[in-house]
DNA sequence: TTGCTCCTCACGTCACGTGAGGTGGC
DNA sequence: TTGCTCCTCACGTCACGTGAGGTGGC
């Protein structure tokens, strides 16, 4: 009359490993309704599929088996509701966490991909690869300086930096890391440098007035508009002739620069072993559009 | 000149346990740039906060430390992009999985909560608690039969059941579980019974023509409308005098019943230890609304 | 005898966490 | 001497996974 399932059948129907079922039995979390008195075989009833599937969901949510077991001993509806309510809240938090992780690695990816295009000397605008016959756009290339349109870009501004004579940027950077938590800065987002204006940058390129976090949910924005863009290879704070090239281009094209200067590392230690190949992008607003020039 | 961080400082700035940092050092995943030759103290550079934060994100996504280490040895942008692309895909799948888990426990919760209200004899309509002076609604109570409006409710229909003489419902139920995967049925959702019509139910209440899964993304629907609702306590398939009570009420109120009969267990082994207290709800459509009756 | 399913028991694995016992400078 | 930070080494933990060696019925 009664139908029982062997551990193999029960494992298949529930999609739970036999070794897991044996372990759950061993720790007293979930046991078969019957054991063969002769050979000690485990026999499960089909009813048990309901319960084991519920346990499977909870354990897949990383609820400790002890917690599941506690809720299971003497069961009542109120107890189960409390357990589910807790798990719903945890699930909400976990999904929030995963969304942030996604945002972190995605932001990182976009920077790296843009860096790859720069290194390849592709014609690109805002990370969109353009074919060489595209007219509307300008060369984005390691050795070129150019004016490009940029969408707005959120960030979080860190505390004001204070550099002492002959001190490396590490001290202010550590200070930034130290206070990151209070400022709701997640240090896993890419970090950039921020000079208040072009004069500050030209004066001490390797001493940004602040550090910024490239958090897409940031409370500040680099506004959409036209920016003077240039790149350089080298370790943090090593800009070589970049300031000279930047200003030469601005003068030649009669550009007035305005607003803060952003220094963003597209390639850093996360994707490169050799520090001398780190790739930085400088980005500063232009007051008016330059006259249309023909590219040749 | 150079500034180094002790393991304690580095742990605080990065929000990673010291024991974890030592472990990552031990397995060669992430080591301090320097060791004190005297006492073997670990010294980290502030730069390393960038890398360790990236590793932290990946490890929090359950990427095996071996995989992280492999991508870390000789780094290049393309390799990191591949790693990130993989993780983005995994993250999408994981979030999909969590949404389904949420849906599973939430569906379960709603049934259990409704069951609690029925057991408490609350005046309720569709799981919303009503105060006793509410007019528009009817008694939902373990011992009452009532006509209630129900929103539509999706489900997945399992294969047709075949009962043999004297065979328990376990065999068809096992068949349902066996083929669940092919039918894209996740057995963690509550399972219900389905009789094609009221005659089939009255004939063999404990032998549903099909089993159904209460999956909110199901391809079928119990349409919105008025349903005759009743409850009973007892193990699966034990309906007691419920069919009699149901038909007596229908006759008394001159109701025509139409469409399939749904038997849903609001309380089952998941929230009760004692099978005799399992709570089932019967739900069958009514052809026309009964005449307005005064409740007394 | 062979093949199959089941069993128990012991040990391995992954990513740490936890102490015990010791050092080294103020 | 006391307190503090750091070290290594060994063992524990969680939820299994993986054999080794054995049984029992066709």
Coordinates of C-alpha atoms (C1' of nucleotides) in Angstrom, one line a residue:
Chain A
X1 CA 0.0 0.0 0.0
X2 CA 2.5 2.6 1.2
X3 CA 5.1 3.6 -1.3
X4 CA 8.7 4.4 -0.3
X5 CA 11.6 5.9 -2.2
X6 CA 15.2 4.7 -2.1
X7 CA 17.8 7.3 -1.5
X8 CA 18.6 7.2 -5.2
X9 CA 15.0 7.9 -6.2
X10 CA 14.6 10.6 -3.6
X11 CA 17.8 12.2 -4.6
X12 CA 16.6 12.3 -8.2
X13 CA 13.1 13.6 -7.5
X14 CA 14.4 16.3 -5.2
X15 CA 17.6 17.1 -7.1
X16 CA 19.7 16.8 -3.9
X17 CA 22.9 14.8 -3.8
X18 CA 22.8 11.5 -2.0
X19 CA 25.8 12.6 0.1
X20 CA 23.9 15.7 1.2
X21 CA 20.9 13.6 2.2
X22 CA 23.1 11.3 4.2
X23 CA 24.7 14.3 5.9
X24 CA 21.3 15.9 6.7
X25 CA 20.3 12.6 8.2
X26 CA 23.5 12.3 10.2
X27 CA 23.2 15.7 11.8
X28 CA 19.5 15.1 12.5
X29 CA 18.2 17.8 10.2
X30 CA 16.2 15.6 7.9
X31 CA 15.8 11.9 8.1
X32 CA 14.0 9.2 6.1
X33 CA 10.7 8.1 7.7
X34 CA 11.9 4.5 7.6
X35 CA 15.0 2.3 7.8
X36 CA 15.2 -1.2 6.6
X37 CA 15.9 -3.2 9.8
X38 CA 17.9 -5.8 7.8
X39 CA 20.4 -3.7 5.8
X40 CA 19.8 -0.2 7.3
X41 CA 18.7 1.2 3.9
X42 CA 17.1 4.6 4.0
X43 CA 13.4 4.8 2.8
X44 CA 11.8 8.2 2.2
X45 CA 8.0 8.8 1.8
X46 CA 6.9 10.9 -1.2
X47 CA 5.3 13.4 1.3
X48 CA 8.8 14.2 2.4
X49 CA 9.6 15.8 -1.0
X50 CA 7.5 18.8 0.2
X51 CA 9.7 19.4 3.3
X52 CA 13.0 18.6 1.7
X53 CA 12.3 21.1 -1.1
X54 CA 11.6 23.8 1.5
X55 CA 14.8 22.9 3.3
X56 CA 16.7 23.0 0.0
X57 CA 15.5 26.6 -0.7
X58 CA 16.6 27.8 2.8
X59 CA 20.0 26.1 2.7
X60 CA 20.5 27.5 -0.8
X61 CA 20.0 30.9 0.8
X62 CA 22.8 30.1 3.2
X63 CA 20.6 29.7 6.3
X64 CA 22.7 27.7 8.7
X65 CA 21.5 24.1 8.9
X66 CA 21.2 24.6 12.7
X67 CA 18.7 27.4 12.2
X68 CA 16.7 25.4 9.8
X69 CA 16.7 22.5 12.3
X70 CA 15.6 24.7 15.1
X71 CA 12.6 25.9 13.1
X72 CA 11.8 22.3 12.2
X73 CA 11.7 20.5 15.5
X74 CA 8.3 21.5 16.9
X75 CA 6.7 23.4 14.1
X76 CA 3.9 26.0 14.2
X77 CA 2.8 28.5 11.6
X78 CA 3.9 31.6 13.6
X79 CA 7.5 30.2 13.9
X80 CA 7.7 29.5 10.2
X81 CA 6.4 33.0 9.4
X82 CA 9.1 34.5 11.6
X83 CA 11.7 32.5 9.8
X84 CA 10.4 33.5 6.4
X85 CA 10.2 37.2 7.4
X86 CA 13.8 37.1 8.5
X87 CA 14.9 35.5 5.2
X88 CA 12.9 38.0 3.1
X89 CA 14.7 40.8 4.8
X90 CA 18.1 39.1 4.3
X91 CA 17.2 38.5 0.7
X92 CA 16.5 42.1 0.1
X93 CA 19.8 43.1 1.6
X94 CA 21.7 40.4 -0.4
X95 CA 20.1 41.6 -3.6
X96 CA 21.1 45.1 -2.8
X97 CA 24.6 43.9 -2.2
X98 CA 24.8 42.1 -5.4
X99 CA 23.5 45.1 -7.3
X100 CA 26.3 47.1 -5.8
X101 CA 28.9 44.4 -6.7
X102 CA 27.6 44.4 -10.2
X103 CA 27.9 48.2 -10.4
X104 CA 31.5 48.0 -9.1
X105 CA 32.8 45.5 -11.6
X106 CA 30.8 47.0 -14.4
X107 CA 32.3 50.5 -13.7
X108 CA 35.7 48.9 -13.6
X109 CA 35.1 47.1 -16.9
X110 CA 34.0 50.3 -18.7
X111 CA 37.2 52.1 -17.7
X112 CA 39.4 49.1 -18.7
X113 CA 37.7 48.7 -22.0
X114 CA 38.0 52.4 -22.8
X115 CA 41.7 52.1 -21.9
X116 CA 42.1 49.2 -24.2
X117 CA 40.7 51.3 -27.1
X118 CA 43.0 54.2 -26.2
X119 CA 46.0 51.8 -26.3
X120 CA 44.8 50.4 -29.6
X121 CA 44.6 53.9 -31.0
X122 CA 41.0 53.3 -32.0
X123 CA 38.8 56.2 -33.0
X124 CA 36.3 56.3 -30.2
X125 CA 33.9 58.7 -28.5
X126 CA 32.7 57.9 -25.0
X127 CA 33.8 54.3 -25.2
X128 CA 31.8 53.6 -28.3
X129 CA 34.1 52.2 -31.0
X130 CA 33.9 54.1 -34.3
X131 CA 35.1 53.0 -37.6
X132 CA 37.8 55.0 -39.2
X133 CA 35.5 56.6 -41.7
X134 CA 33.3 58.1 -39.0
X135 CA 33.5 61.9 -39.3
X136 CA 31.7 63.0 -36.1
X137 CA 34.2 62.3 -33.5
X138 CA 37.9 62.8 -32.8
X139 CA 40.9 60.8 -32.4
X140 CA 41.2 59.3 -28.9
X141 CA 44.8 58.1 -28.8
X142 CA 47.5 57.8 -26.2
X143 CA 49.5 60.5 -27.9
X144 CA 46.8 62.9 -28.9
X145 CA 45.0 65.6 -27.1
X146 CA 41.4 66.2 -28.1
X147 CA 38.1 67.9 -27.1
X148 CA 35.3 65.4 -26.7
X149 CA 31.7 65.4 -25.6
X150 CA 31.2 63.6 -22.3
X151 CA 27.9 62.5 -20.7
X152 CA 27.5 63.5 -17.0
X153 CA 29.4 61.2 -14.6
X154 CA 28.5 60.9 -10.9
X155 CA 31.2 60.6 -8.2
X156 CA 31.7 61.1 -4.4
X157 CA 34.2 63.8 -3.3
X158 CA 36.6 62.7 -0.6
X159 CA 37.9 65.1 2.1
X160 CA 40.3 67.9 1.3
X161 CA 43.9 66.6 1.0
X162 CA 46.8 68.1 2.8
X163 CA 50.3 67.5 1.4
X164 CA 53.4 68.2 3.4
X165 CA 56.8 69.0 1.9
X166 CA 58.4 66.0 0.2
X167 CA 55.5 63.7 1.3
X168 CA 54.2 61.1 -1.1
X169 CA 50.5 61.1 -2.1
X170 CA 50.2 58.0 0.1
X171 CA 49.5 59.9 3.2
X172 CA 46.4 61.8 1.9
X173 CA 45.3 58.6 0.1
X174 CA 45.4 56.7 3.4
X175 CA 43.5 59.4 5.0
X176 CA 40.9 59.0 2.2
X177 CA 40.7 55.3 2.8
X178 CA 40.5 55.9 6.6
X179 CA 37.4 58.1 6.3
X180 CA 35.8 56.2 3.4
X181 CA 33.3 54.5 5.7
X182 CA 32.0 57.6 7.3
X183 CA 31.5 59.2 3.9
X184 CA 29.7 56.1 2.6
X185 CA 32.5 55.5 0.1
X186 CA 32.9 51.9 -1.0
X187 CA 36.6 51.7 -1.8
X188 CA 36.0 49.0 -4.3
X189 CA 34.8 51.6 -6.8
X190 CA 37.7 53.1 -8.9
X191 CA 39.4 56.0 -7.2
X192 CA 40.3 59.2 -9.1
X193 CA 42.1 62.5 -8.4
X194 CA 40.4 65.9 -8.4
X195 CA 42.1 69.2 -8.8
X196 CA 39.9 72.3 -8.1
X197 CA 41.0 74.0 -11.3
X198 CA 43.6 73.9 -14.0
X199 CA 46.0 76.1 -12.1
X200 CA 46.1 73.7 -9.2
X201 CA 46.7 70.8 -11.6
X202 CA 49.6 72.6 -13.4
X203 CA 51.1 73.6 -10.1
X204 CA 51.2 70.1 -8.6
X205 CA 49.8 67.5 -11.0
X206 CA 50.6 64.7 -8.6
X207 CA 48.9 66.3 -5.6
X208 CA 45.2 66.3 -6.2
X209 CA 43.1 68.6 -3.9
X210 CA 40.8 65.6 -3.2
X211 CA 40.3 62.0 -4.1
X212 CA 37.1 60.9 -5.6
X213 CA 35.2 57.6 -5.8
X214 CA 33.6 56.8 -9.2
X215 CA 30.5 55.6 -7.6
X216 CA 27.5 55.7 -10.0
X217 CA 25.2 56.6 -7.1
X218 CA 27.4 59.5 -6.1
X219 CA 26.0 62.8 -4.9
X220 CA 28.1 64.9 -7.3
X221 CA 28.4 65.1 -11.0
X222 CA 30.9 65.9 -13.6
X223 CA 28.4 67.7 -15.8
X224 CA 27.7 66.7 -19.4
X225 CA 29.6 68.8 -21.9
X226 CA 32.8 69.2 -23.8
X227 CA 36.1 68.3 -22.2
X228 CA 39.7 68.5 -23.0
X229 CA 41.0 64.9 -22.8
X230 CA 44.5 63.5 -22.8
X231 CA 46.3 60.3 -21.6
X232 CA 49.6 59.3 -20.2
X233 CA 51.4 56.1 -19.3
X234 CA 53.2 55.8 -15.9
X235 CA 52.9 55.1 -12.2
X236 CA 50.4 57.1 -10.0
X237 CA 51.3 60.8 -10.2
X238 CA 53.8 60.5 -13.0
X239 CA 52.4 62.6 -15.8
X240 CA 55.6 63.3 -17.8
X241 CA 55.1 65.9 -20.5
X242 CA 51.3 65.7 -20.2
X243 CA 50.7 69.1 -18.6
X244 CA 52.9 70.7 -21.4
X245 CA 51.1 68.9 -24.2
X246 CA 47.7 69.8 -22.7
X247 CA 48.4 73.5 -22.4
X248 CA 50.1 73.6 -25.9
X249 CA 46.9 72.2 -27.4
X250 CA 44.7 74.6 -25.5
X251 CA 46.7 77.6 -26.6
X252 CA 46.9 76.5 -30.2
X253 CA 43.2 76.1 -30.3
X254 CA 42.4 79.1 -28.3
X255 CA 40.5 77.1 -25.6
X256 CA 39.6 78.4 -22.2
X257 CA 39.6 75.7 -19.6
X258 CA 37.1 75.8 -16.7
X259 CA 36.2 73.8 -13.6
X260 CA 38.0 71.0 -11.9
X261 CA 40.5 68.6 -13.4
X262 CA 39.8 64.8 -13.2
X263 CA 42.6 62.3 -13.2
X264 CA 41.2 58.8 -13.7
X265 CA 43.4 55.7 -14.0
X266 CA 41.9 53.5 -16.8
X267 CA 44.5 50.8 -16.2
X268 CA 46.0 50.3 -12.8
X269 CA 47.5 47.5 -10.8
X270 CA 44.2 45.6 -11.1
X271 CA 44.8 44.9 -14.7
X272 CA 48.6 45.5 -15.1
X273 CA 51.7 44.1 -13.4
X274 CA 54.0 46.7 -14.6
X275 CA 53.5 50.1 -12.9
X276 CA 55.2 52.0 -15.7
X277 CA 52.3 51.1 -18.0
X278 CA 49.4 52.4 -15.8
X279 CA 47.2 54.5 -18.0
X280 CA 45.8 57.8 -16.8
X281 CA 43.1 60.0 -18.4
X282 CA 43.0 63.7 -17.8
X283 CA 39.7 65.4 -18.2
X284 CA 39.0 69.2 -17.9
X285 CA 36.1 71.2 -19.1
X286 CA 36.4 73.7 -22.0
X287 CA 34.6 77.1 -21.8
X288 CA 33.5 77.2 -25.4
X289 CA 33.7 74.8 -28.3
X290 CA 36.7 75.2 -30.4
X291 CA 36.2 76.2 -34.1
X292 CA 35.5 73.2 -36.2
X293 CA 38.8 71.9 -37.5
X294 CA 39.3 69.5 -40.3
X295 CA 41.1 66.4 -39.3
X296 CA 44.0 65.4 -41.6
Chain B
X1 CA 59.6 58.6 2.8
X2 CA 57.6 55.5 1.9
X3 CA 54.7 54.8 4.2
X4 CA 53.7 51.3 5.2
X5 CA 50.7 49.9 7.0
X6 CA 50.8 47.3 9.7
X7 CA 48.4 44.4 9.3
X8 CA 46.1 46.0 11.9
X9 CA 45.9 49.3 10.0
X10 CA 45.5 47.6 6.6
X11 CA 42.8 45.4 8.1
X12 CA 40.9 48.5 9.3
X13 CA 41.2 50.5 6.1
X14 CA 40.2 47.6 3.9
X15 CA 37.6 46.1 6.3
X16 CA 39.1 42.7 6.0
X17 CA 39.9 40.4 9.0
X18 CA 43.5 40.0 9.9
X19 CA 43.1 36.3 9.9
X20 CA 41.8 36.5 6.3
X21 CA 44.8 38.7 5.3
X22 CA 47.2 36.1 6.8
X23 CA 45.4 33.3 5.0
X24 CA 45.5 35.1 1.7
X25 CA 49.2 35.6 2.3
X26 CA 49.7 32.0 3.2
X27 CA 48.1 30.6 0.0
X28 CA 50.0 33.2 -2.1
X29 CA 46.9 35.1 -3.2
X30 CA 47.8 38.5 -1.8
X31 CA 50.9 39.3 0.2
X32 CA 52.3 42.4 1.8
X33 CA 54.9 44.2 -0.2
X34 CA 57.4 44.0 2.6
X35 CA 58.3 41.9 5.7
X36 CA 60.3 43.2 8.6
X37 CA 63.5 41.1 8.4
X38 CA 63.8 41.2 12.2
X39 CA 60.4 40.1 13.5
X40 CA 58.7 39.0 10.3
X41 CA 55.9 41.6 10.6
X42 CA 53.8 42.2 7.5
X43 CA 53.9 45.6 5.9
X44 CA 51.4 46.7 3.3
X45 CA 51.7 49.7 1.0
X46 CA 48.6 52.0 0.7
X47 CA 48.5 51.2 -3.0
X48 CA 47.6 47.7 -2.1
X49 CA 44.3 48.9 -0.8
X50 CA 43.1 49.2 -4.5
X51 CA 43.9 45.6 -5.3
X52 CA 42.7 44.1 -2.0
X53 CA 39.4 45.8 -2.4
X54 CA 39.0 44.3 -5.8
X55 CA 39.8 40.9 -4.5
X56 CA 37.4 41.4 -1.7
X57 CA 34.5 42.1 -4.1
X58 CA 35.3 38.9 -6.1
X59 CA 35.7 36.7 -3.1
X60 CA 32.4 38.1 -1.7
X61 CA 30.9 36.9 -5.0
X62 CA 32.2 33.4 -4.2
X63 CA 34.8 33.4 -6.9
X64 CA 37.2 30.6 -5.8
X65 CA 40.4 32.1 -4.5
X66 CA 42.3 29.9 -7.0
X67 CA 40.5 31.6 -9.9
X68 CA 41.2 35.1 -8.4
X69 CA 44.9 34.1 -8.0
X70 CA 45.1 32.8 -11.6
X71 CA 43.8 36.1 -13.0
X72 CA 46.2 37.9 -10.7
X73 CA 49.6 36.4 -11.6
X74 CA 50.5 38.0 -14.8
X75 CA 47.8 40.6 -15.4
X76 CA 46.6 42.1 -18.6
X77 CA 43.5 44.1 -19.3
X78 CA 42.0 41.5 -21.6
X79 CA 42.3 38.8 -18.9
X80 CA 40.6 41.0 -16.3
X81 CA 37.8 41.9 -18.8
X82 CA 37.2 38.2 -19.4
X83 CA 37.0 37.6 -15.6
X84 CA 34.6 40.5 -15.1
X85 CA 32.4 39.4 -18.1
X86 CA 32.1 35.9 -16.5
X87 CA 31.2 37.4 -13.2
X88 CA 28.6 39.7 -14.6
X89 CA 26.9 36.7 -16.2
X90 CA 27.1 34.7 -13.0
X91 CA 25.7 37.7 -11.1
X92 CA 22.7 37.9 -13.5
X93 CA 22.0 34.3 -12.9
X94 CA 22.4 34.6 -9.1
X95 CA 20.0 37.5 -9.0
X96 CA 17.5 35.6 -11.0
X97 CA 17.8 32.7 -8.6
X98 CA 17.4 34.9 -5.6
X99 CA 14.2 36.5 -7.1
X100 CA 12.8 33.0 -7.5
X101 CA 13.7 32.1 -3.9
X102 CA 12.0 35.2 -2.8
X103 CA 8.9 34.3 -4.8
X104 CA 8.9 30.8 -3.3
X105 CA 9.1 31.8 0.3
X106 CA 6.7 34.8 -0.2
X107 CA 4.1 32.6 -1.8
X108 CA 4.4 30.1 1.1
X109 CA 4.1 33.0 3.6
X110 CA 0.9 34.3 2.1
X111 CA -0.7 30.9 2.3
X112 CA 0.4 30.3 5.9
X113 CA -0.7 33.8 7.0
X114 CA -4.1 33.3 5.4
X115 CA -4.4 30.0 7.2
X116 CA -3.6 31.6 10.5
X117 CA -6.4 34.1 9.9
X118 CA -8.8 31.3 9.1
X119 CA -7.8 29.4 12.2
X120 CA -8.3 32.6 14.3
X121 CA -11.8 32.9 12.8
X122 CA -11.0 36.5 11.6
X123 CA -13.3 38.2 9.2
X124 CA -11.1 38.4 6.2
X125 CA -11.4 38.7 2.4
X126 CA -8.4 37.7 0.3
X127 CA -6.0 37.6 3.2
X128 CA -6.8 41.2 4.2
X129 CA -7.8 41.4 7.8
X130 CA -11.1 43.1 8.3
X131 CA -12.5 44.5 11.6
X132 CA -15.7 43.0 12.8
X133 CA -17.8 46.0 11.8
X134 CA -16.8 45.7 8.2
X135 CA -19.9 45.1 6.0
X136 CA -18.5 44.3 2.7
X137 CA -17.1 40.9 3.1
X138 CA -18.0 37.6 4.5
X139 CA -17.0 35.3 7.2
X140 CA -13.9 33.3 6.4
X141 CA -13.8 30.7 9.1
X142 CA -12.8 27.1 9.5
X143 CA -16.4 26.0 9.9
X144 CA -18.2 28.3 7.4
X145 CA -18.7 28.0 3.7
X146 CA -18.8 31.3 1.8
X147 CA -18.7 33.0 -1.6
X148 CA -15.8 35.4 -1.9
X149 CA -14.2 37.4 -4.7
X150 CA -10.8 36.2 -5.6
X151 CA -8.1 37.9 -7.8
X152 CA -6.7 35.8 -10.5
X153 CA -4.0 33.4 -9.5
X154 CA -1.4 31.8 -11.8
X155 CA -0.3 28.2 -11.6
X156 CA 1.3 25.4 -13.6
X157 CA -0.8 22.3 -14.4
X158 CA 0.9 19.0 -13.9
X159 CA 0.3 15.9 -16.0
X160 CA -3.0 14.0 -15.8
X161 CA -3.1 11.7 -12.8
X162 CA -3.9 8.0 -13.1
X163 CA -5.2 6.3 -9.9
X164 CA -5.4 2.6 -9.7
X165 CA -7.8 0.8 -7.4
X166 CA -6.8 1.1 -3.7
X167 CA -3.7 3.0 -4.6
X168 CA -2.7 6.0 -2.5
X169 CA -2.3 9.4 -4.0
X170 CA 1.5 9.0 -3.5
X171 CA 2.0 7.3 -6.8
X172 CA 0.5 10.1 -9.0
X173 CA 2.2 12.6 -6.7
X174 CA 5.6 10.9 -7.3
X175 CA 4.9 10.9 -11.0
X176 CA 4.3 14.7 -10.7
X177 CA 7.6 15.1 -8.9
X178 CA 9.4 12.9 -11.4
X179 CA 8.3 15.0 -14.4
X180 CA 8.5 18.3 -12.6
X181 CA 11.8 19.2 -14.2
X182 CA 10.6 18.7 -17.8
X183 CA 7.6 20.8 -17.1
X184 CA 9.7 23.6 -15.7
X185 CA 8.1 23.1 -12.3
X186 CA 10.1 24.1 -9.3
X187 CA 8.8 21.8 -6.5
X188 CA 9.7 24.3 -3.9
X189 CA 6.5 26.2 -4.7
X190 CA 3.4 25.0 -2.9
X191 CA 1.6 22.1 -4.6
X192 CA -2.1 21.9 -4.9
X193 CA -4.8 19.6 -6.2
X194 CA -7.0 20.2 -9.3
X195 CA -10.3 18.5 -10.2
X196 CA -11.7 19.2 -13.6
X197 CA -15.1 20.0 -12.3
X198 CA -17.3 19.6 -9.2
X199 CA -18.5 16.2 -10.2
X200 CA -15.0 14.8 -10.3
X201 CA -14.3 16.3 -6.9
X202 CA -17.5 14.9 -5.3
X203 CA -16.8 11.5 -6.9
X204 CA -13.3 11.2 -5.5
X205 CA -12.2 14.2 -3.4
X206 CA -8.8 12.6 -2.6
X207 CA -8.0 11.8 -6.2
X208 CA -7.3 15.1 -8.0
X209 CA -7.2 14.9 -11.8
X210 CA -3.9 16.8 -11.8
X211 CA -1.5 18.3 -9.4
X212 CA -0.7 22.0 -9.8
X213 CA 2.3 24.2 -8.8
X214 CA 1.4 27.6 -7.3
X215 CA 4.1 29.3 -9.3
X216 CA 3.3 33.0 -9.7
X217 CA 5.0 32.9 -13.2
X218 CA 2.8 30.0 -14.2
X219 CA 1.2 29.8 -17.7
X220 CA -2.3 29.2 -16.5
X221 CA -4.7 31.2 -14.3
X222 CA -7.5 30.7 -11.9
X223 CA -9.5 33.7 -13.3
X224 CA -10.6 36.5 -11.1
X225 CA -14.2 36.2 -9.9
X226 CA -16.5 34.8 -7.3
X227 CA -15.6 31.4 -5.7
X228 CA -17.2 29.1 -3.2
X229 CA -14.7 28.7 -0.5
X230 CA -14.5 26.2 2.4
X231 CA -11.8 24.8 4.7
X232 CA -11.1 21.5 6.5
X233 CA -8.5 20.1 8.9
X234 CA -6.8 16.8 8.3
X235 CA -4.1 14.9 6.4
X236 CA -3.8 15.1 2.7
X237 CA -6.9 13.8 1.0
X238 CA -9.0 13.7 4.2
X239 CA -11.9 16.0 3.7
X240 CA -14.4 14.7 6.2
X241 CA -17.8 16.2 5.7
X242 CA -16.5 19.0 3.6
X243 CA -18.1 17.9 0.3
X244 CA -21.5 17.5 2.1
X245 CA -21.2 21.0 3.7
X246 CA -20.1 22.5 0.4
X247 CA -23.1 21.1 -1.5
X248 CA -25.6 21.9 1.2
X249 CA -24.5 25.6 1.1
X250 CA -24.7 25.6 -2.7
X251 CA -28.2 24.2 -2.7
X252 CA -29.5 26.4 0.0
X253 CA -28.2 29.5 -1.8
X254 CA -29.2 28.3 -5.2
X255 CA -25.6 28.4 -6.6
X256 CA -24.4 26.9 -9.8
X257 CA -20.8 25.8 -9.6
X258 CA -18.6 25.9 -12.6
X259 CA -15.0 25.1 -13.7
X260 CA -12.3 23.3 -11.9
X261 CA -12.0 22.7 -8.1
X262 CA -8.8 23.8 -6.4
X263 CA -7.6 22.1 -3.2
X264 CA -4.8 24.1 -1.6
X265 CA -3.1 23.2 1.6
X266 CA -2.6 26.5 3.6
X267 CA -0.9 24.6 6.4
X268 CA 1.0 21.5 5.8
X269 CA 4.1 19.6 7.2
X270 CA 6.2 22.7 6.6
X271 CA 4.5 24.5 9.4
X272 CA 2.8 21.8 11.4
X273 CA 4.1 18.7 13.2
X274 CA 0.7 17.0 13.6
X275 CA -0.8 15.8 10.2
X276 CA -4.3 15.9 11.6
X277 CA -4.1 19.7 11.8
X278 CA -3.1 20.3 8.1
X279 CA -5.5 23.0 6.8
X280 CA -6.9 22.7 3.3
X281 CA -8.9 25.3 1.3
X282 CA -11.4 24.3 -1.3
X283 CA -12.1 26.8 -4.1
X284 CA -14.6 26.4 -6.9
X285 CA -16.2 29.0 -9.2
X286 CA -19.8 30.1 -9.0
X287 CA -21.8 30.7 -12.1
X288 CA -23.8 33.7 -10.8
X289 CA -23.6 35.8 -7.7
X290 CA -26.0 34.7 -5.0
X291 CA -28.7 37.0 -4.0
X292 CA -27.6 39.5 -1.3
X293 CA -28.2 38.0 2.0
X294 CA -28.0 39.6 5.4
X295 CA -25.6 38.0 7.7
X296 CA -26.8 37.3 11.2
Chain C
dT1 C1' 30.9 -15.0 -10.3
dT2 C1' 29.3 -10.3 -11.8
dG3 C1' 27.0 -6.1 -11.4
dC4 C1' 24.2 -3.1 -8.8
dT5 C1' 22.6 -0.4 -4.9
dC6 C1' 23.0 0.5 -0.6
dC7 C1' 25.8 1.0 3.9
dT8 C1' 29.5 3.0 7.4
dC9 C1' 33.7 5.2 8.5
dA10 C1' 37.4 8.0 7.7
dC11 C1' 39.6 11.5 5.5
dG12 C1' 39.8 15.6 2.3
dT13 C1' 38.3 20.4 1.0
dC14 C1' 37.4 25.3 1.2
dA15 C1' 38.0 29.6 3.5
dC16 C1' 38.7 30.9 7.1
dG17 C1' 38.3 31.5 12.9
dT18 C1' 40.4 30.6 17.3
dG19 C1' 43.4 29.9 20.6
dA20 C1' 48.2 28.6 22.6
dG21 C1' 52.7 30.0 23.2
dG22 C1' 56.3 33.2 22.0
dT23 C1' 58.7 37.8 20.6
dG24 C1' 60.1 42.7 20.9
dG25 C1' 59.9 47.4 22.0
dC26 C1' 58.0 51.1 25.2
Chain D
dT1 C1' 56.9 44.1 35.2
dT2 C1' 52.9 45.3 32.2
dG3 C1' 50.5 46.0 28.1
dC4 C1' 50.5 46.0 23.3
dT5 C1' 51.1 44.3 18.7
dC6 C1' 52.7 41.1 16.0
dC7 C1' 54.3 36.2 14.8
dT8 C1' 53.7 30.8 13.8
dC9 C1' 51.6 26.5 14.3
dA10 C1' 47.9 23.5 15.2
dC11 C1' 43.4 22.5 15.5
dG12 C1' 38.3 23.6 14.9
dT13 C1' 34.2 24.6 11.9
dC14 C1' 30.8 24.3 8.3
dA15 C1' 28.6 21.6 4.7
dC16 C1' 29.5 18.7 2.4
dG17 C1' 32.5 15.4 -1.4
dT18 C1' 35.2 11.3 -2.1
dG19 C1' 36.9 7.1 -1.7
dA20 C1' 37.7 2.4 0.8
dG21 C1' 35.8 -1.7 2.2
dG22 C1' 31.7 -4.4 3.0
dT23 C1' 26.7 -6.2 2.4
dG24 C1' 22.8 -8.4 0.0
dG25 C1' 19.8 -9.9 -3.6
dC26 C1' 19.5 -11.0 -8.6

